[in-house]
Amino acid sequence: MPLAHLPRNRRLGRPPRRAGRTAGRRPAAALVCALATVAALAAAPPAPAATGRTVAAPGTTTTAVEEASAVEVSVNAGVGLGTIDKAAFGVNHALWDSHMNDSEVTGLLGEAGVGVMRYPGGSYGDIYHWKDHTAPGGYVAPHTTFDEFMSSVRASGSQSMIIANYGTGTPQEAADWVRYANVTRGYGAKYWEIGNEIYGNGHYGSGWEADDHPDKSPREYARNVLSYAEAMKAVDPTIKIGAVLTTPGDWPDGIVGAGDSADWNHTVLSAVAGTIDFAIVHSYPGGATADEALDRTARLPGQLREVRRQIDRYAGERSSKIGIALTEVNSNVQMNSRPNGLFAADTYMTALENGVFNVDWWNVHNGPTKVETVDGDTDFNDFGLLSSGGCVGDVCQPGVNTPFHPYFGIKSLTKLGRPGDTMVAASTGSDQVSAHAVHRADGTLSVMLINKDPLNSHTADISYAGYTPTAQAPVVHRYGRGDTDVTRVAATAGGDQVLPPYSITTITVAPHSAAASVGAPSAPKTTGVGSSTATVSWAAPANGKAVRYEVYERLGANAQLLATSTSTSATLHNLPPGSEHTVNVLARDADGRLSRPSEPLTFATTAPRDSSCLVNYRVDSGWGNGFVATVTVANVGDTPINGWTLDFTWPSTGQTVQSSWNANVTSSGARVHVTDNGANAELAPHSGSTATFGFVGANDDANPTPTTFTLNGTVCRTS
């Protein structure tokens, strides 16, 4: 959290009354204003589809059920999205919080399934000196020492995420902390971040993060990450080191600072990808209301995919060893409200389903800032999961440690899945209802349905592929209006599940038949990728009962079979050049039953190497949600070209062209069509001449580079 945005009483070292972030933490809006197929789609495993239905919870009338609009929900247990990590569900603690280590807090976090506690609290990580437990310029509450924090971590059965002081510390100080934690005290602290939001050190014009280094560039940060990692791992080589990245599409992503050759992420990753164990991003989507922030959860998959693309680019074969941690997240608006509780549940699962191993809510206690009414409740605009007991004027919060709605949003996840369970594909036919599904280790399957509609109920008609539920009534849990906790509600077979307005409903069904006798194959890897083919390999399940393997490509909540194999590798054919694909491998036993899916693998085919045209796409500058790009087209064939058209498709739905020069650029949805402007119509063979044009673009979230360019109908090579 940005130190520069803390209220004055915090900076002067007095106990905070209005602690935490402010809505103005990043100048994105101001900055923007300132800068001008093989088969038809099919269920992955060929198991019979079934419809799981439950009835409304007690108190829902027949009339309400009839009036509620129907929503089709598709769940595919054969499409795996990854395994829930032990570190998946986390929270932030902060040094100003005198209630951090209350036994009641430890109990509440344990009940909510929290497995990670981050310390010492956002930007305080860059001013905190662990040896004397001081944070110059900030307030340190009593009973918040590192040992007291670790006592709570141990009592809750969780683990720590620790911010090593980059801003005002040294590699030696961090190494001494590792020695004290893991050698002297035996805490086994595994995850260590090198600094907090270091890109907020003023290098890009806005500074909230303490950084005493004379050189505040990403180049200097990367150099120091290597020094920190070397010193810290010399003490304990088993620890995991994380480096700070900007979140694609959020300020200051894409900005090239004075004296830099590239933006923050590309500069840092190019230097540290061979050393770090995880990358760190933060997300505060904001908006005018919590409802708007809830809608912005849809940006996360594209943002996280772009982080992975960047890691892939610089880490190569080592990329699979580098995780992604979302160590701070909150909507940043109407934080104690019911819609922010829905945001919490939806965001945690969306992030985990898209390759993140850890998500940490900002934060446990924070403090009230202003009072408003949201959905009939008093909202204190307090980042905390639990009440701090503070007041704004004569309006006071409930008693200390009283849970707010986001706490119950996170607690709802305990009814969906636990570490070790497999996340599987789920989708709905409504933008008002989000779906997440988990195939649990005990064989049951849970589906979480989040109704974001504040006015209307919806009925969920759930269809399952790759999983056949029994006819017995499912187990249903709900957190909605009138509920004081995540509540089990009665359900009977024979009807669609009613989802009340502003509610989280989790439906758990049991399997109709025995599971396959074979376990899931290991995560596949690519051993060769071309423009239209890819070879993938995997390790066989340990019990040796697999007789065949099947490779499926994910297509939303559906999948298509790409290849079968009796060995532990397969070559996938007829893939479009420059296209991304996400696949799972499933094993089939002698009785014909399919295993659970492997971990997913995402890869991209290359552009054709023997094409007669060559395209260079370059982003010249960016400012978070806008950019300037230059495209150069060359004819490398033997025949002259007189008059050309270039077509490409945006990888992200939020990318658009705003204005252009040296060519005629038009768009239709994600498709971009470019024609010469007459003066640059002739392209001589063998790169004898080129055509260059540029444009100003906008990006609502990530800004990935287009991968496939077609010149006069020919797919081009790219550089």
XYZ file of C-alpha atoms in Angstrom:
719
model
C 0.000 0.000 0.000
C 1.276 3.444 -0.894
C 2.928 5.193 2.024
C 2.528 8.587 0.376
C -1.229 8.161 0.442
C -1.465 7.373 4.130
C -3.333 9.845 6.328
C -1.121 12.323 8.126
C -1.683 10.760 11.554
C -0.113 7.497 10.300
C 2.946 9.181 8.835
C 3.577 11.002 12.101
C 3.511 7.718 13.983
C 0.242 8.065 15.879
C -2.275 5.197 16.035
C -4.361 5.321 12.860
C -8.025 6.080 12.864
C -8.475 6.099 9.106
C -5.853 3.697 7.967
C -5.164 2.400 4.511
C -5.312 3.142 0.824
C -7.113 5.942 -0.873
C -9.018 5.866 -4.113
C -6.367 8.087 -5.656
C -3.554 5.566 -5.272
C -2.682 5.513 -8.990
C -2.997 8.426 -11.445
C -4.232 6.244 -14.302
C -7.203 8.369 -15.328
C -5.248 11.605 -15.167
C -2.389 10.055 -17.084
C -4.680 8.867 -19.852
C -6.075 12.348 -20.259
C -2.574 13.735 -20.333
C -1.276 11.349 -23.020
C -2.720 11.945 -26.117
C -11.227 -27.262 -36.214
C -10.673 -31.340 -35.823
C -14.185 -32.061 -34.637
C -17.260 -30.238 -33.465
C -17.205 -29.015 -29.900
C -17.741 -31.868 -27.510
C -17.510 -32.683 -23.839
C -13.910 -33.564 -23.028
C -14.519 -37.001 -21.603
C -17.219 -38.937 -23.444
C -19.097 -39.542 -20.232
C -22.851 -39.081 -20.373
C -24.080 -35.613 -19.554
C -26.404 -35.200 -16.622
C -28.464 -32.378 -15.254
C -28.090 -31.629 -11.567
C -31.014 -29.738 -10.094
C -31.950 -28.567 -6.657
C -34.837 -26.538 -5.323
C -34.974 -23.149 -3.767
C -33.780 -22.547 -0.260
C -36.371 -22.253 2.508
C -38.398 -19.087 2.279
C -38.408 -18.887 -1.528
C -41.961 -19.029 -2.806
C -43.164 -20.891 -5.864
C -44.102 -17.574 -7.448
C -40.542 -16.290 -6.990
C -39.181 -19.433 -8.606
C -41.494 -19.043 -11.600
C -40.563 -15.393 -12.029
C -36.813 -15.945 -11.788
C -35.024 -16.053 -15.127
C -33.339 -19.318 -16.069
C -29.564 -19.507 -16.494
C -27.864 -22.447 -18.158
C -24.711 -23.563 -16.341
C -22.184 -25.895 -17.980
C -19.602 -27.804 -15.948
C -16.946 -30.012 -17.533
C -14.925 -32.155 -15.135
C -12.653 -33.211 -17.987
C -11.273 -29.717 -18.489
C -8.812 -29.034 -15.697
C -7.836 -25.506 -14.689
C -5.207 -26.536 -12.164
C -4.921 -27.695 -8.569
C -5.714 -25.427 -5.631
C -2.369 -24.705 -3.967
C -1.788 -24.813 -0.216
C -0.984 -21.100 -0.494
C -4.113 -20.260 -2.515
C -6.232 -18.366 0.021
C -4.365 -15.576 1.760
C -4.738 -12.248 3.572
C -2.578 -9.228 4.420
C -1.657 -8.190 7.953
C -0.230 -4.738 8.727
C 2.011 -3.365 11.460
C -0.452 -0.668 12.514
C -3.026 -3.333 13.431
C -2.930 -3.934 17.177
C -5.542 -6.685 16.750
C -3.453 -8.596 14.198
C -2.664 -11.421 16.598
C -5.908 -11.588 18.571
C -6.835 -15.226 19.156
C -10.291 -14.397 17.809
C -8.727 -13.226 14.541
C -6.678 -16.395 14.213
C -9.833 -18.442 14.715
C -11.858 -16.457 12.189
C -9.159 -16.725 9.538
C -8.856 -20.442 10.165
C -12.615 -20.880 9.696
C -12.359 -18.992 6.395
C -9.723 -21.406 5.105
C -6.931 -18.824 5.054
C -3.632 -20.574 4.321
C -1.273 -17.582 3.927
C -0.708 -14.427 5.974
C 1.341 -11.631 4.392
C 3.534 -9.394 6.570
C 4.415 -6.615 7.471
C 1.791 -4.809 5.360
C 2.065 -3.401 1.846
C 4.309 -0.352 1.623
C 5.365 -0.866 5.213
C 7.446 -3.710 3.801
C 9.808 -1.112 2.340
C 10.313 0.809 5.590
C 10.237 -2.063 8.121
C 13.387 -3.190 9.895
C 12.727 -6.528 11.495
C 15.677 -6.568 13.896
C 14.456 -3.625 15.974
C 10.799 -3.825 14.863
C 10.684 -0.257 13.582
C 9.164 1.422 10.533
C 10.507 4.991 10.372
C 7.768 7.309 9.149
C 4.993 4.869 10.023
C 3.081 3.696 13.072
C 3.928 0.308 14.592
C 1.248 -1.053 16.919
C 2.083 -3.093 20.006
C 2.050 -6.891 19.774
C 2.921 -6.978 16.070
C 6.524 -8.246 16.180
C 7.670 -10.855 13.694
C 7.711 -13.547 16.368
C 4.175 -12.657 17.487
C 3.038 -12.731 13.869
C 4.633 -16.130 13.287
C 2.976 -17.418 16.447
C -0.404 -16.612 14.879
C 0.662 -18.167 11.578
C 1.547 -21.385 13.356
C -1.582 -21.348 15.497
C -3.754 -21.090 12.402
C -1.894 -23.814 10.527
C -1.092 -21.411 7.689
C 2.168 -20.116 6.234
C 3.754 -16.715 5.778
C 4.355 -14.427 2.805
C 7.059 -11.959 3.874
C 8.062 -8.690 2.218
C 11.823 -8.224 2.460
C 12.678 -4.534 2.786
C 13.962 -3.360 -0.592
C 13.198 0.346 -0.289
C 15.263 1.164 2.812
C 16.911 -2.182 3.491
C 19.802 -4.235 2.162
C 20.395 -7.773 0.893
C 22.292 -8.510 4.105
C 19.360 -7.386 6.275
C 17.058 -9.663 4.282
C 19.493 -12.592 4.525
C 19.749 -12.106 8.284
C 15.943 -12.213 8.466
C 15.897 -15.508 6.578
C 18.544 -16.882 8.959
C 16.607 -15.801 12.025
C 13.288 -17.091 10.681
C 14.341 -20.434 9.289
C 17.624 -21.362 10.955
C 17.410 -19.820 14.421
C 13.657 -20.125 14.959
C 12.789 -22.912 12.543
C 9.681 -21.157 11.191
C 10.077 -22.534 7.673
C 9.091 -19.214 6.069
C 8.926 -20.180 2.390
C 7.777 -17.140 0.386
C 9.783 -13.889 0.302
C 8.930 -10.860 -1.833
C 11.678 -8.403 -2.731
C 9.886 -5.152 -1.933
C 6.279 -4.111 -2.409
C 5.092 -1.799 -5.217
C 8.580 -0.575 -6.102
C 7.437 0.811 -9.454
C 5.677 3.430 -7.273
C 9.009 4.922 -6.168
C 8.626 8.063 -8.309
C 10.467 6.779 -11.373
C 7.279 7.115 -13.415
C 6.205 10.396 -11.855
C 4.073 9.180 -8.957
C 5.733 8.086 -5.739
C 4.233 6.381 -2.724
C 6.777 3.604 -2.157
C 9.890 4.312 -0.074
C 13.072 3.721 -2.085
C 16.436 5.100 -0.951
C 18.333 3.849 -4.008
C 19.722 6.777 -6.038
C 18.784 4.845 -9.187
C 15.078 4.018 -9.069
C 14.831 2.391 -12.478
C 13.562 -1.126 -13.187
C 17.109 -1.950 -14.283
C 18.416 -1.166 -10.776
C 15.572 -3.055 -9.128
C 16.374 -6.140 -11.224
C 20.059 -5.913 -10.316
C 19.188 -5.779 -6.637
C 16.695 -8.645 -6.881
C 19.605 -10.820 -8.002
C 21.690 -9.594 -5.045
C 18.870 -10.219 -2.575
C 18.182 -13.668 -3.991
C 21.842 -14.666 -3.851
C 22.256 -13.521 -0.226
C 18.967 -14.976 1.004
C 19.281 -18.345 -0.738
C 22.836 -18.705 0.548
C 21.215 -18.946 3.988
C 18.277 -21.165 2.982
C 18.220 -22.449 -0.614
C 14.691 -23.832 -0.172
C 12.984 -20.431 0.038
C 11.033 -18.953 -2.870
C 11.934 -15.471 -4.101
C 9.365 -13.173 -5.742
C 9.938 -10.094 -7.913
C 7.489 -7.206 -8.297
C 5.798 -6.667 -11.686
C 3.232 -4.164 -12.873
C -0.218 -5.567 -13.665
C -0.799 -5.517 -17.444
C -3.222 -2.753 -18.340
C -2.825 -0.967 -14.998
C -0.572 2.061 -14.458
C 2.411 2.154 -14.913
C 2.340 -0.874 -17.196
C 3.768 -0.142 -20.634
C 5.435 3.136 -19.695
C 9.104 3.494 -20.636
C 10.793 5.752 -18.096
C 13.503 8.303 -18.728
C 16.764 6.548 -19.577
C 15.095 3.131 -19.933
C 15.033 0.947 -23.030
C 11.832 -0.903 -22.078
C 8.977 -0.812 -19.583
C 9.151 -2.211 -16.040
C 8.097 -5.808 -16.690
C 10.262 -6.445 -19.733
C 13.287 -4.840 -18.083
C 12.915 -6.766 -14.835
C 12.044 -10.156 -16.336
C 14.806 -10.022 -18.911
C 17.278 -9.881 -16.003
C 15.725 -12.049 -13.279
C 13.732 -14.764 -15.090
C 16.581 -17.208 -14.580
C 16.561 -16.685 -10.800
C 13.147 -15.866 -9.324
C 10.550 -18.396 -8.191
C 7.434 -16.259 -8.586
C 6.206 -12.966 -10.013
C 4.103 -10.551 -7.955
C 1.166 -8.485 -9.186
C -1.552 -6.468 -7.415
C -5.116 -5.693 -8.478
C -7.384 -2.810 -7.431
C -9.859 -2.572 -10.343
C -11.848 0.277 -8.804
C -14.839 1.909 -10.453
C -17.537 4.221 -9.183
C -19.213 1.422 -7.211
C -18.451 -2.073 -5.983
C -20.795 -3.353 -8.701
C -18.541 -1.823 -11.339
C -15.506 -3.396 -9.699
C -17.309 -6.742 -9.649
C -17.791 -6.505 -13.409
C -14.081 -5.758 -13.839
C -13.136 -9.195 -12.555
C -13.549 -10.182 -16.208
C -10.280 -8.316 -16.931
C -8.193 -10.659 -14.777
C -7.834 -13.640 -17.156
C -6.348 -11.469 -19.896
C -4.068 -9.641 -17.482
C -2.760 -12.844 -15.946
C -2.326 -14.499 -19.317
C -0.153 -11.577 -20.399
C 1.992 -11.949 -17.268
C 2.510 -15.593 -18.203
C 3.365 -14.656 -21.809
C 6.012 -12.275 -20.514
C 7.452 -14.929 -18.204
C 7.433 -17.444 -21.067
C 9.319 -15.001 -23.269
C 12.209 -14.524 -20.868
C 12.264 -17.754 -18.846
C 11.900 -20.209 -21.720
C 11.877 -23.800 -20.470
C 12.143 -22.511 -16.897
C 8.798 -20.710 -17.163
C 6.823 -23.558 -15.581
C 8.936 -23.174 -12.436
C 7.896 -19.542 -11.966
C 4.550 -18.988 -10.253
C 2.353 -15.894 -10.136
C 1.138 -14.454 -6.818
C -1.611 -11.830 -6.509
C -0.424 -10.585 -3.128
C -2.827 -7.647 -2.852
C -6.394 -7.449 -4.109
C -9.468 -5.442 -3.191
C -12.071 -3.576 -5.202
C -10.888 -0.212 -3.780
C -14.507 1.016 -3.517
C -17.372 0.308 -1.074
C -15.098 -2.246 0.521
C -17.359 -3.565 3.309
C -20.388 -3.998 1.056
C -22.220 -7.119 -0.022
C -21.203 -6.708 -3.688
C -17.585 -6.534 -2.534
C -18.166 -9.861 -0.803
C -19.230 -11.276 -4.162
C -16.160 -9.612 -5.702
C -13.910 -11.386 -3.197
C -15.200 -14.871 -4.000
C -15.288 -14.253 -7.758
C -11.815 -12.694 -7.874
C -10.082 -15.365 -5.806
C -11.401 -18.151 -8.013
C -10.895 -16.282 -11.289
C -7.266 -15.635 -10.392
C -6.627 -19.223 -9.281
C -8.269 -20.617 -12.414
C -5.930 -18.478 -14.510
C -2.609 -19.641 -13.156
C -2.149 -17.803 -9.844
C -1.002 -19.918 -6.889
C -1.677 -17.339 -4.165
C -4.241 -14.533 -3.636
C -4.013 -12.210 -0.594
C -6.855 -9.854 0.374
C -5.948 -6.320 1.390
C -6.354 -6.539 4.371
C -7.557 -7.984 7.730
C -8.039 -4.710 9.643
C -7.715 -1.228 8.212
C -10.120 1.441 9.451
C -13.161 3.473 8.306
C -12.788 6.388 5.903
C -16.315 7.511 4.992
C -19.860 6.321 5.568
C -22.421 5.473 2.901
C -25.260 3.004 2.460
C -24.871 0.089 0.048
C -27.617 -2.512 -0.401
C -29.236 -1.379 2.848
C -26.048 -1.822 4.883
C -23.741 0.809 6.315
C -20.483 0.779 4.411
C -17.435 2.359 6.026
C -15.155 2.185 2.968
C -12.804 0.130 5.093
C -10.373 -2.223 3.331
C -10.528 -4.610 6.294
C -12.178 -8.013 6.360
C -12.888 -7.423 10.051
C -14.047 -4.333 11.889
C -11.455 -2.135 13.562
C -14.143 -0.616 15.767
C -13.430 2.889 14.473
C -15.804 5.801 13.896
C -16.425 8.453 11.271
C -17.937 11.378 13.111
C -20.672 9.927 15.310
C -21.151 6.806 13.151
C -19.181 3.877 14.523
C -18.370 0.441 13.223
C -19.584 -2.718 14.969
C -17.350 -4.254 17.612
C -13.735 -5.065 16.857
C -13.278 -8.227 14.751
C -16.878 -8.277 13.530
C -16.672 -9.762 9.992
C -17.694 -7.676 6.995
C -19.219 -9.116 3.805
C -15.883 -9.837 2.035
C -14.927 -12.119 4.910
C -17.949 -14.283 4.171
C -17.191 -14.143 0.447
C -13.811 -15.704 1.170
C -15.271 -18.122 3.712
C -17.730 -19.310 1.044
C -14.746 -20.724 -0.835
C -14.338 -23.380 1.881
C -17.567 -24.929 0.566
C -16.202 -24.971 -2.982
C -12.748 -26.467 -2.633
C -9.646 -26.959 -0.554
C -5.936 -27.229 -1.357
C -5.282 -30.313 -3.448
C -8.667 -30.204 -5.197
C -8.915 -29.817 -8.981
C -10.499 -26.716 -10.495
C -12.535 -27.561 -13.598
C -14.236 -25.544 -16.315
C -17.610 -23.919 -15.680
C -19.546 -21.238 -17.530
C -23.004 -19.678 -17.609
C -25.212 -18.147 -20.232
C -25.617 -14.906 -18.271
C -23.240 -12.059 -17.499
C -25.177 -11.645 -14.236
C -24.087 -15.054 -12.908
C -20.496 -16.273 -12.495
C -19.668 -19.960 -12.161
C -16.701 -21.796 -10.654
C -16.371 -25.558 -10.196
C -14.049 -27.851 -8.253
C -13.689 -31.642 -8.433
C -12.856 -32.407 -4.847
C -10.391 -35.010 -3.616
C -13.222 -37.034 -2.038
C -14.874 -37.448 -5.452
C -17.648 -34.901 -4.958
C -18.001 -31.931 -7.290
C -18.893 -28.430 -6.122
C -20.240 -25.572 -8.227
C -20.233 -21.978 -6.949
C -22.754 -19.655 -8.576
C -22.474 -15.920 -7.858
C -25.590 -13.897 -8.674
C -24.379 -10.329 -9.209
C -27.873 -9.045 -9.943
C -29.050 -6.851 -7.028
C -32.718 -7.041 -8.070
C -33.551 -10.436 -9.562
C -33.290 -14.080 -8.672
C -32.086 -16.521 -11.308
C -32.600 -20.270 -11.577
C -29.591 -22.389 -12.439
C -30.014 -25.365 -14.744
C -26.687 -27.182 -14.358
C -25.411 -29.686 -16.908
C -22.360 -31.838 -16.198
C -19.916 -33.378 -18.677
C -17.283 -35.883 -17.602
C -19.136 -36.386 -14.336
C -22.449 -38.062 -13.533
C -24.050 -37.008 -10.223
C -26.192 -39.329 -8.175
C -29.925 -38.728 -7.960
C -29.665 -37.853 -4.270
C -30.251 -34.276 -3.214
C -27.136 -32.094 -3.412
C -25.653 -30.227 -0.476
C -26.293 -26.489 -0.849
C -24.604 -23.615 0.970
C -25.511 -19.969 0.551
C -24.435 -16.512 1.594
C -27.064 -13.938 0.696
C -29.311 -11.280 2.125
C -30.547 -12.227 5.573
C -27.699 -14.705 6.153
C -25.365 -13.950 9.036
C -22.890 -16.632 7.956
C -22.284 -19.090 5.140
C -25.382 -21.207 5.681
C -26.401 -24.707 4.637
C -29.881 -24.656 3.146
C -32.181 -27.549 2.428
C -32.401 -28.962 -1.075
C -34.335 -31.734 -2.733
C -33.957 -33.268 -6.163
C -36.242 -32.276 -9.014
C -35.931 -28.534 -9.454
C -33.539 -25.848 -10.612
C -31.508 -24.103 -7.933
C -32.724 -20.584 -7.191
C -29.999 -17.977 -6.848
C -31.280 -15.024 -4.795
C -30.174 -11.496 -5.690
C -26.650 -10.606 -4.557
C -25.834 -14.113 -3.370
C -23.189 -16.842 -3.418
C -24.628 -20.349 -3.747
C -22.492 -23.493 -3.705
C -23.959 -26.821 -4.827
C -22.106 -30.073 -4.086
C -23.039 -33.335 -5.792
C -21.743 -36.881 -5.293
C -20.550 -39.139 -8.136
C -22.847 -41.781 -9.597
C -20.065 -44.233 -10.385
C -16.602 -45.166 -9.149
C -13.644 -43.084 -10.190
C -11.139 -44.330 -12.723
C -8.483 -46.661 -11.362
C -5.754 -44.480 -12.848
C -4.548 -41.123 -11.611
C -4.042 -37.976 -13.652
C -0.948 -37.720 -15.853
C 1.647 -35.123 -14.926
C 1.477 -31.621 -16.368
C 2.297 -31.828 -20.088
C 5.224 -29.967 -21.638
C 5.967 -28.995 -25.200
C 8.957 -30.744 -26.769
C 8.540 -29.086 -30.133
C 6.316 -26.341 -31.548
C 5.970 -25.308 -35.186
C 3.584 -23.146 -37.151
C 0.895 -25.842 -37.420
C 2.012 -28.655 -35.109
C 3.068 -29.142 -31.503
C 4.472 -32.172 -29.733
C 3.589 -32.550 -26.060
C 4.824 -35.081 -23.521
C 3.942 -36.021 -19.955
C 4.762 -38.524 -17.230
C 2.524 -41.547 -16.691
C 0.444 -41.865 -13.517
C 2.291 -43.636 -10.716
C 0.101 -46.741 -10.540
C 0.795 -47.786 -14.141
C -2.828 -48.613 -14.983
C -3.188 -46.246 -17.923
C -3.823 -47.992 -21.247
C -4.305 -44.889 -23.356
C -4.009 -41.119 -23.168
C -6.207 -38.442 -24.694
C -5.240 -34.804 -25.291
C -8.085 -32.291 -25.184
C -8.081 -28.596 -26.008
C -10.095 -26.302 -23.786
C -12.797 -24.281 -25.511
C -14.552 -22.448 -22.676
C -16.410 -25.093 -20.671
C -16.201 -27.450 -23.658
C -13.275 -29.253 -25.224
C -12.278 -31.050 -28.364
C -10.141 -34.145 -28.703
C -6.858 -33.322 -30.452
C -4.946 -36.599 -30.177
C -4.828 -40.047 -28.593
C -1.695 -42.001 -27.716
C -0.613 -45.243 -26.088
C 2.707 -43.627 -25.155
C 3.414 -40.554 -23.045
C 3.653 -38.112 -25.943
C 1.535 -36.968 -28.856
C 1.841 -34.645 -31.834
C -1.018 -32.239 -32.415
C -1.705 -31.384 -36.053
C -3.581 -28.779 -38.104
C -3.112 -25.931 -35.628
C -3.432 -22.401 -37.032
C -0.142 -20.445 -37.194
C 0.413 -17.968 -34.381
C -2.435 -19.332 -32.271
C -2.677 -20.094 -28.542
C -3.990 -23.399 -27.210
C -4.675 -24.742 -23.716
C -4.677 -28.530 -23.367
C -5.140 -31.203 -20.726
C -4.075 -34.842 -20.851
C -6.355 -37.539 -19.430
C -5.513 -41.214 -18.924
C -7.978 -44.012 -19.669
C -7.935 -47.277 -17.700
C -8.702 -50.801 -18.926
C -12.394 -50.353 -18.089
C -12.617 -47.291 -20.339
C -12.868 -44.751 -17.525
C -11.035 -41.438 -17.801
C -8.813 -40.019 -15.066
C -8.976 -36.505 -13.759
C -7.347 -34.018 -16.120
C -3.691 -33.102 -15.863
C -2.615 -29.591 -15.027
C -3.278 -27.378 -18.063
C -0.618 -26.393 -20.585
C -0.908 -23.250 -22.701
C 1.340 -22.820 -25.711
C 1.408 -20.833 -28.957
C 2.278 -22.005 -32.429
C 4.825 -20.002 -34.373
C 4.366 -17.867 -37.463
C 5.283 -19.715 -40.689
C 9.027 -19.516 -41.307
C 8.804 -19.836 -45.083
C 6.244 -17.099 -45.734
C 6.727 -14.570 -48.537
C 5.932 -11.635 -46.214
C 7.379 -10.333 -42.976
C 5.675 -8.117 -40.370
C 7.277 -6.281 -37.475
C 4.857 -5.008 -34.786
C 6.385 -2.709 -32.169
C 4.839 -0.826 -29.245
C 6.711 2.473 -29.079
C 5.164 3.856 -25.909
C 2.331 3.177 -23.495
C 0.542 4.640 -20.493
C -1.341 1.792 -18.868
C -4.543 1.872 -20.902
C -3.246 3.358 -24.151
C -0.277 2.966 -26.471
C 1.400 3.953 -29.731
C 2.453 1.190 -32.124
C 4.408 1.008 -35.364
C 3.956 -1.774 -37.930
C 6.392 -2.472 -40.765
C 5.441 -4.739 -43.676
C 8.011 -6.299 -46.024
C 7.746 -8.452 -49.135
C 10.411 -11.181 -48.813
C 9.088 -13.180 -51.765
C 10.170 -13.174 -55.402
C 7.197 -11.295 -56.908
C 6.551 -7.550 -56.568
C 3.410 -6.450 -54.735
C 1.459 -3.432 -55.947
C -1.405 -2.743 -53.529
C -1.705 -4.552 -50.222
C -4.076 -5.295 -47.369
C -3.009 -6.434 -43.918
C -5.368 -8.159 -41.479
C -4.862 -9.127 -37.848
C -6.961 -9.882 -34.769
C -6.529 -8.412 -31.298
C -5.733 -11.089 -28.660
C -7.679 -9.083 -26.041
C -11.253 -7.817 -26.378
C -10.244 -4.510 -24.768
C -7.790 -3.521 -27.533
C -8.869 -0.963 -30.148
C -7.397 1.438 -32.718
C -8.118 5.105 -32.009
C -6.292 6.869 -34.845
C -3.676 6.000 -37.478
C -1.262 7.378 -40.079
C 0.435 6.231 -43.309
C -2.313 3.644 -43.952
C -6.076 3.233 -43.882
C -6.977 1.347 -40.695
C -10.499 0.133 -39.925
C -11.833 -2.233 -37.277
C -14.762 -4.561 -36.792
C -14.814 -5.971 -33.285
C -11.441 -7.600 -32.654
C -10.532 -7.705 -36.365
C -8.326 -4.957 -37.826
C -8.145 -4.307 -41.573
C -5.358 -2.149 -43.043
C -4.850 -0.998 -46.638
C -2.038 0.978 -48.217
C -2.432 4.726 -48.645
C -1.344 4.749 -52.291
C 2.073 6.239 -51.651
C 3.290 3.003 -50.008
C 1.379 0.524 -52.177
C 4.428 -0.974 -53.875
C 6.464 -3.564 -51.999
C 9.568 -4.651 -53.902
C 10.599 -8.320 -53.640
C 13.341 -9.537 -51.303
C 12.666 -6.689 -48.850
C 13.620 -4.161 -51.488
C 11.147 -1.744 -49.907
C 8.875 -1.689 -46.885
C 5.673 0.007 -45.810
C 5.455 1.457 -42.323
C 2.360 2.776 -40.600
C 1.419 3.605 -37.039
C -1.557 4.073 -34.790
C -2.694 5.116 -31.344
C -4.442 2.271 -29.554
C -6.426 1.812 -26.369
C -6.466 -1.218 -24.083
C -9.072 -1.789 -21.400
C -6.945 -4.484 -19.732
C -3.804 -6.242 -20.981
C -2.144 -5.204 -24.226
C -0.703 -8.407 -25.765
C 0.962 -8.336 -29.165
C -1.112 -9.709 -32.053
C 0.331 -13.022 -33.234
C -1.012 -13.569 -36.762
C -0.786 -11.084 -39.643
C -2.135 -11.832 -43.118
C -0.858 -9.849 -46.124
C -3.057 -10.200 -49.229
C -4.293 -13.507 -47.828
C -0.837 -14.909 -46.940
C 0.054 -15.570 -43.287
C 3.298 -13.688 -42.642
C 6.408 -14.336 -40.652
C 6.802 -12.009 -37.667
C 9.815 -10.399 -36.043
